[in-house]
JSON list of C-alpha atoms in Angstrom, two decimals:
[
{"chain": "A", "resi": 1, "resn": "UNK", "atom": "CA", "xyz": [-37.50, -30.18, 78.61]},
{"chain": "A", "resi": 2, "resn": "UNK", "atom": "CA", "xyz": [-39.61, -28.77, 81.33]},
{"chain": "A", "resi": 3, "resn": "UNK", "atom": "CA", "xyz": [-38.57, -25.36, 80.47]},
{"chain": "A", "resi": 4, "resn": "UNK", "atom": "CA", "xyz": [-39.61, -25.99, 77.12]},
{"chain": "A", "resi": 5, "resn": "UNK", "atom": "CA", "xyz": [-42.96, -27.35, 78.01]},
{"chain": "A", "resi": 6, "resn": "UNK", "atom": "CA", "xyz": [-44.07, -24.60, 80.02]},
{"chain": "A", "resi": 7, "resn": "UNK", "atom": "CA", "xyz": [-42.71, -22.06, 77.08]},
{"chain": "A", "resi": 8, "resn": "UNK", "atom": "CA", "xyz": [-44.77, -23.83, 74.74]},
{"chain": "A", "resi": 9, "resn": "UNK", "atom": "CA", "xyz": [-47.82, -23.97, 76.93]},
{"chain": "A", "resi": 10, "resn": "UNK", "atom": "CA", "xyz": [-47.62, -20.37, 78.23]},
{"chain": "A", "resi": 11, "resn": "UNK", "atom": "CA", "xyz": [-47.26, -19.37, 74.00]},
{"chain": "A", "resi": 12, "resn": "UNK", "atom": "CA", "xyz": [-50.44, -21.28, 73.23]},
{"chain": "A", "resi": 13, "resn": "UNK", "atom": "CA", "xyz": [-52.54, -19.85, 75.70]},
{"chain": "A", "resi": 14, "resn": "UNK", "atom": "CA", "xyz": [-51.09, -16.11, 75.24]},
{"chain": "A", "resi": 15, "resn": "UNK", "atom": "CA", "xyz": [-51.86, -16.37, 71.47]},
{"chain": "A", "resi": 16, "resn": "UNK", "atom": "CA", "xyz": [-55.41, -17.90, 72.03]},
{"chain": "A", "resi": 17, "resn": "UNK", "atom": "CA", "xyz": [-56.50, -15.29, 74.61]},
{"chain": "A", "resi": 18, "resn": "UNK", "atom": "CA", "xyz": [-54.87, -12.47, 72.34]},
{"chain": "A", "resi": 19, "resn": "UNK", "atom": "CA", "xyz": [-57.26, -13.45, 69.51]},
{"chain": "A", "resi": 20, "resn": "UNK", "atom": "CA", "xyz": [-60.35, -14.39, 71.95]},
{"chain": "A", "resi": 21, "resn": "UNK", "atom": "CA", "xyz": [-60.16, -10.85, 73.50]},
{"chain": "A", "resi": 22, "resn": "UNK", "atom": "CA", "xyz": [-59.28, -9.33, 70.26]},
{"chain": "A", "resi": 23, "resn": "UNK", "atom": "CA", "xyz": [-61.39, -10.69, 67.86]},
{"chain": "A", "resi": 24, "resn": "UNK", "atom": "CA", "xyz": [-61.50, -7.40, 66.07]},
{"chain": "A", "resi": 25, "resn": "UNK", "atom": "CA", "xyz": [-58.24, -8.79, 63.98]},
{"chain": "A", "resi": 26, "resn": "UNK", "atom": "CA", "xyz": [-59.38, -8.78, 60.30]},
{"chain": "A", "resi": 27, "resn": "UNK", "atom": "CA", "xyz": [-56.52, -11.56, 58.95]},
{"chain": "A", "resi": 28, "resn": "UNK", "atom": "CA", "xyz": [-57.47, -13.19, 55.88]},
{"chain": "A", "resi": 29, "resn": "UNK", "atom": "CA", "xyz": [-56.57, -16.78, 57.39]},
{"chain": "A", "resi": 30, "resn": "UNK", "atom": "CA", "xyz": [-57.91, -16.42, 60.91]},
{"chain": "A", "resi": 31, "resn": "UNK", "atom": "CA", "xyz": [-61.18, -16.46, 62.46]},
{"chain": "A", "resi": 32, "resn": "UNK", "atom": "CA", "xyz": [-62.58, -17.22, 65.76]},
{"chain": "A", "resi": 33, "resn": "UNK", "atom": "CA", "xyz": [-64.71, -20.80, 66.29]},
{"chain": "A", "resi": 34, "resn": "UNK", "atom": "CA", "xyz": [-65.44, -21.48, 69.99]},
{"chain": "A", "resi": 35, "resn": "UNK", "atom": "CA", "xyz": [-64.98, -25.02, 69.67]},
{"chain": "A", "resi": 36, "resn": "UNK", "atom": "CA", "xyz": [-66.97, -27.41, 72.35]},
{"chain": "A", "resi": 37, "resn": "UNK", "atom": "CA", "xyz": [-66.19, -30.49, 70.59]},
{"chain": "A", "resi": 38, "resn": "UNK", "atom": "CA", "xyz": [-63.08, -32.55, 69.55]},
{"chain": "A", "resi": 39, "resn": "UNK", "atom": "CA", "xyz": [-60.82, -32.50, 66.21]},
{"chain": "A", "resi": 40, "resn": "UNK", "atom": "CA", "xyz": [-63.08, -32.07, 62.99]},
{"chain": "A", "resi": 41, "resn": "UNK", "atom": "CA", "xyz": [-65.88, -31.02, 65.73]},
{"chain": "A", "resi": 42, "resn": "UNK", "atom": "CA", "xyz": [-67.14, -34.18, 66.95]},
{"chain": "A", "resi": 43, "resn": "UNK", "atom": "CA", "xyz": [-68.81, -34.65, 69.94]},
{"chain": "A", "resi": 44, "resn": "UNK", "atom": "CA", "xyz": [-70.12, -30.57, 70.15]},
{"chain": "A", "resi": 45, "resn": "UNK", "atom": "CA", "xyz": [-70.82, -29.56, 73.59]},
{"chain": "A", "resi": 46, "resn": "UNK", "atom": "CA", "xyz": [-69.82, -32.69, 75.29]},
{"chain": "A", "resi": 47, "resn": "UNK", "atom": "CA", "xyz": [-67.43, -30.54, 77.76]},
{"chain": "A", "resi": 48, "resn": "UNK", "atom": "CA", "xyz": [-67.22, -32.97, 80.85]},
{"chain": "A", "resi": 49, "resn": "UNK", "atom": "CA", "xyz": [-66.87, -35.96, 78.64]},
{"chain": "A", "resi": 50, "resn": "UNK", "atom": "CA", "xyz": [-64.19, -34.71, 76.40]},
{"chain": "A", "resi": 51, "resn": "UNK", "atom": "CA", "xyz": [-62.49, -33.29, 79.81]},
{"chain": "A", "resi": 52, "resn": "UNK", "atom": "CA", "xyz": [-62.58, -36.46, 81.43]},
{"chain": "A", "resi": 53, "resn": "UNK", "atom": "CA", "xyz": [-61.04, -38.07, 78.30]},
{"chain": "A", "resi": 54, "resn": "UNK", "atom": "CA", "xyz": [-58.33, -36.01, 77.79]},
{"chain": "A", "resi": 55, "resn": "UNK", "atom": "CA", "xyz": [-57.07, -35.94, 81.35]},
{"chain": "A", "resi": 56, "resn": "UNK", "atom": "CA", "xyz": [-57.64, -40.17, 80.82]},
{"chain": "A", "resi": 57, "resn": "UNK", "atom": "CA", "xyz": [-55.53, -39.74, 77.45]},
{"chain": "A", "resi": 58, "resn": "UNK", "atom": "CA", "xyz": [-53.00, -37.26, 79.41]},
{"chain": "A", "resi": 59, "resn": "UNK", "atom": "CA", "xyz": [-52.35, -39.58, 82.81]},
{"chain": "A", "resi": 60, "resn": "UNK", "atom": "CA", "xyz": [-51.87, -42.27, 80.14]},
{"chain": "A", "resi": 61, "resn": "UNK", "atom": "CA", "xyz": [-49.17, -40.90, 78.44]},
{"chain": "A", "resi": 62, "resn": "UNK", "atom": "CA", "xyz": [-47.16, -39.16, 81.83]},
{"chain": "A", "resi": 63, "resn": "UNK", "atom": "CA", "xyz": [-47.74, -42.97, 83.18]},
{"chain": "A", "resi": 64, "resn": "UNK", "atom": "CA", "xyz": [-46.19, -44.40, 80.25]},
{"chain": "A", "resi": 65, "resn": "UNK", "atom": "CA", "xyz": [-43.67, -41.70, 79.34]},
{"chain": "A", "resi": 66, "resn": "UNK", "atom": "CA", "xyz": [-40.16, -43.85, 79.94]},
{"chain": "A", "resi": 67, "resn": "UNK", "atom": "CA", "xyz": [-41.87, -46.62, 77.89]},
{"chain": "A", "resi": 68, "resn": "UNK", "atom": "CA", "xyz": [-43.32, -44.39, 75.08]},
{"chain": "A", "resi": 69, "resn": "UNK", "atom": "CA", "xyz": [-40.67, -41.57, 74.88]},
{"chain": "A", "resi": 70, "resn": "UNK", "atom": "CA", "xyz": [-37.72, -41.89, 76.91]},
{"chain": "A", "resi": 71, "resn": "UNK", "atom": "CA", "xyz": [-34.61, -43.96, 74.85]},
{"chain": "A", "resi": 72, "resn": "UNK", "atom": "CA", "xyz": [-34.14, -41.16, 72.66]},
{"chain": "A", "resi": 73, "resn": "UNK", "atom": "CA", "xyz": [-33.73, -37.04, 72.60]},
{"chain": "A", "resi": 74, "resn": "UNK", "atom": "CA", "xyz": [-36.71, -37.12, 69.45]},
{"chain": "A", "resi": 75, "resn": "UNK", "atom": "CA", "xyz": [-39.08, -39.24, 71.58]},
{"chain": "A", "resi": 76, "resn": "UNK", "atom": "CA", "xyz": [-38.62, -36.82, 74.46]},
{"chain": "A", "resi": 77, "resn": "UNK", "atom": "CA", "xyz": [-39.15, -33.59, 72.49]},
{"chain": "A", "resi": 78, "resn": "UNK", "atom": "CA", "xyz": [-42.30, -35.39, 70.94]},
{"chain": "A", "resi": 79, "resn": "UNK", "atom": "CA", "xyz": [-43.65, -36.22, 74.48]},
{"chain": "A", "resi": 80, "resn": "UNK", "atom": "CA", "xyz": [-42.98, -32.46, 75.32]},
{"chain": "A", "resi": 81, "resn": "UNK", "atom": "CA", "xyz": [-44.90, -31.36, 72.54]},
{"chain": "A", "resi": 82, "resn": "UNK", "atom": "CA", "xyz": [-47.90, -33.81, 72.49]},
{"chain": "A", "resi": 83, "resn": "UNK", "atom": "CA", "xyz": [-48.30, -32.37, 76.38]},
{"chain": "A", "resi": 84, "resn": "UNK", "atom": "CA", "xyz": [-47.87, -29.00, 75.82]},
{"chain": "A", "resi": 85, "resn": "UNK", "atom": "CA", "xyz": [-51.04, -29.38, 73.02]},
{"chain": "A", "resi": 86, "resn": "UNK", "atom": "CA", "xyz": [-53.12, -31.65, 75.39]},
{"chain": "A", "resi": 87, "resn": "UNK", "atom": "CA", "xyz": [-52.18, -28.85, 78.37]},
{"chain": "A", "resi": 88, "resn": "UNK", "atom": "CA", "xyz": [-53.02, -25.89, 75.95]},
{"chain": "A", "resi": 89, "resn": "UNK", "atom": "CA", "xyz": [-56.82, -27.24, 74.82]},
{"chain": "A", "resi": 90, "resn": "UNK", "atom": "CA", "xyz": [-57.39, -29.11, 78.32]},
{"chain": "A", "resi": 91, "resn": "UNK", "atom": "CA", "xyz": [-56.97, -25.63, 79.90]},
{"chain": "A", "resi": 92, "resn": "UNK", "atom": "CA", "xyz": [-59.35, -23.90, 77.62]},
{"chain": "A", "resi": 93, "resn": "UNK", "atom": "CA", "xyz": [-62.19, -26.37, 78.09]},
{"chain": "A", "resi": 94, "resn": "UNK", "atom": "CA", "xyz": [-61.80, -26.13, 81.68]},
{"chain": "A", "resi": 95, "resn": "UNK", "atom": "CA", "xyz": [-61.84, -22.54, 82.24]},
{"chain": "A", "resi": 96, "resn": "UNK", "atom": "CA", "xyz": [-63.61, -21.63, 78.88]},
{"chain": "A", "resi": 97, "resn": "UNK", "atom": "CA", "xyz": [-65.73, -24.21, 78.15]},
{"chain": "A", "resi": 98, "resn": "UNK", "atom": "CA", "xyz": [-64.68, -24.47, 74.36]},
{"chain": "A", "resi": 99, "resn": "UNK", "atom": "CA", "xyz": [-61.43, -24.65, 72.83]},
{"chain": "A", "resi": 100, "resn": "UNK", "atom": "CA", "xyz": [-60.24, -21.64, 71.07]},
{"chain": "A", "resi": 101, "resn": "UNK", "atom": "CA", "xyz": [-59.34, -22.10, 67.49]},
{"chain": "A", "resi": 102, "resn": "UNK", "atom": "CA", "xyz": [-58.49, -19.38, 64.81]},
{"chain": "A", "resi": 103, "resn": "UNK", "atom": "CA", "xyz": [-56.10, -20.64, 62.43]},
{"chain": "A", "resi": 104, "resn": "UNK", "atom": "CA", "xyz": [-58.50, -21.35, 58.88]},
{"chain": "A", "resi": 105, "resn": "UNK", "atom": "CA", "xyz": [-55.94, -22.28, 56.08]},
{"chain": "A", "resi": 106, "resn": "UNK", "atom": "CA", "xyz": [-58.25, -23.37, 52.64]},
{"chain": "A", "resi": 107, "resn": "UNK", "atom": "CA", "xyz": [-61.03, -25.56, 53.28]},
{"chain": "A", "resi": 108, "resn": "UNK", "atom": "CA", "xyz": [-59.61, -27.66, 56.29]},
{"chain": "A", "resi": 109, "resn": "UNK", "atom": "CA", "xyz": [-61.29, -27.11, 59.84]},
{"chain": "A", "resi": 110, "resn": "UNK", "atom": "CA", "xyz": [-60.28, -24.96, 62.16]},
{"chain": "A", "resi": 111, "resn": "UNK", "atom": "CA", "xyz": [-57.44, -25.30, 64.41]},
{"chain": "A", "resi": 112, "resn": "UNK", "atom": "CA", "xyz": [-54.67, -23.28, 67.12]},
{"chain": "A", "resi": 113, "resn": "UNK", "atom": "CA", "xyz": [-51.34, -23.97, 68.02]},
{"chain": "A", "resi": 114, "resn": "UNK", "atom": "CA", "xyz": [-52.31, -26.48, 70.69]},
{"chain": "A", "resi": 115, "resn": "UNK", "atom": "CA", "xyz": [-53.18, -28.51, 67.72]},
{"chain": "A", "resi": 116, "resn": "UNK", "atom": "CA", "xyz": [-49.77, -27.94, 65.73]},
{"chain": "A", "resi": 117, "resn": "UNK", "atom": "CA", "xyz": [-47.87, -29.17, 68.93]},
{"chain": "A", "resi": 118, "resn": "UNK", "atom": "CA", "xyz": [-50.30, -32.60, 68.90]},
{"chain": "A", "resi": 119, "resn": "UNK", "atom": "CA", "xyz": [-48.97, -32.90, 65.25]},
{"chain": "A", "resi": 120, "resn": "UNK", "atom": "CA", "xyz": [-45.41, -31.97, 65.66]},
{"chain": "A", "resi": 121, "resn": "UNK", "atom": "CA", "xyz": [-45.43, -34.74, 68.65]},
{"chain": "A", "resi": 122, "resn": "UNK", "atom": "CA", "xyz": [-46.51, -37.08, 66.25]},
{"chain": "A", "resi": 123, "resn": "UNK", "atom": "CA", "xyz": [-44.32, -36.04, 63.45]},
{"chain": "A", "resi": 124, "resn": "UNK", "atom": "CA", "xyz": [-41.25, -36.30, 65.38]},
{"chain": "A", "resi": 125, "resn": "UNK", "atom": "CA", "xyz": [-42.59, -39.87, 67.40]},
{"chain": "A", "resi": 126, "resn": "UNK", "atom": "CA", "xyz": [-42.79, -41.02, 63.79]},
{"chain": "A", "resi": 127, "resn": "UNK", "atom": "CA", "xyz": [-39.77, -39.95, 62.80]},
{"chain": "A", "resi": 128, "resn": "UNK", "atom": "CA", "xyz": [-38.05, -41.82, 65.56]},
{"chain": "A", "resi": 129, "resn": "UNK", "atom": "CA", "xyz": [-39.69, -45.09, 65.16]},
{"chain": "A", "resi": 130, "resn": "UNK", "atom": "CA", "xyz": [-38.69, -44.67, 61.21]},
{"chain": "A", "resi": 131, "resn": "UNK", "atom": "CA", "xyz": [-34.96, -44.14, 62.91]},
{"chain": "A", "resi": 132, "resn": "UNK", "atom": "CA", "xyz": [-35.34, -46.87, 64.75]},
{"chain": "A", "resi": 133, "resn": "UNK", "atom": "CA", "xyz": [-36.82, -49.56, 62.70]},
{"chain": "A", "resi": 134, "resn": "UNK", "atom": "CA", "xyz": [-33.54, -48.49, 59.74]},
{"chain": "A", "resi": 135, "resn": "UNK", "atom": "CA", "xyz": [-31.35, -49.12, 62.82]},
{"chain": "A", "resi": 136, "resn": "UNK", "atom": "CA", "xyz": [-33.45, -53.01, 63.53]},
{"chain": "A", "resi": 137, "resn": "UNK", "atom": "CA", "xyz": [-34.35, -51.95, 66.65]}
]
């Protein structure tokens, strides 16, 4: 899982500094939004703030990992990925400043990959507890 966490980490931030440094791309669904703020950009230019919360929202979850994630393979690949996404935008704010996003798809805001590893985490933590609760547990 480790290995897998630092793949997924080292992809995000490749990708994201590909398209910051290249922004010359001309892709139909992808543009460039320097993103200071938090999902749906809330909270713009709040850096240390959103920072400070997301390494409160990170220690949280490595504190409570065994609790949260650990009695099942699913629960341990959604910890993996809900890291690897916190990781991947925590390290842009702190060496950027902003959060790079350049995935647009129709009218919904703008996102990266960090983001699609948050929701995969989730995805698969839901699909668990669904797993579970069919089982009674």
């Amino acid at each position: 899982m480790k290995i897998l966490f630092l793949l997924l980490l080292a992809l995000d931030q490749l990708i994201k500094r590909l398209f910051l440094f290249h922004q010359h791309f001309n892709y139909q669904n992808l543009v460039l939004v320097k993103n200071s703020g938090i999902a749906f950009g809330l909270f713009q230019n709040s850096t240390f703030f959103i920072i400070l919360l997301n390494l409160i929202i990170i220690q949280f979850i490595i504190f409570f990992r065994k609790a949260l994630f650990y009695d099942s393979t699913l629960k341990k690949l959604a910890f993996v990925f809900i890291l690897a996404g916190g990781f991947g935008n925590l390290i842009d704010r702190c060496l950027l400043g902003f959060v790079v996003d350049f995935i647009a798809i129709l009218n919904f805001p703008v996102f990266n990959i960090a983001d699609v590893y948050i929701n995969i985490g989730i995805v698969l933590l839901f699909i668990s507890y669904l797993r579970n609760a069919k089982k009674g547990v």
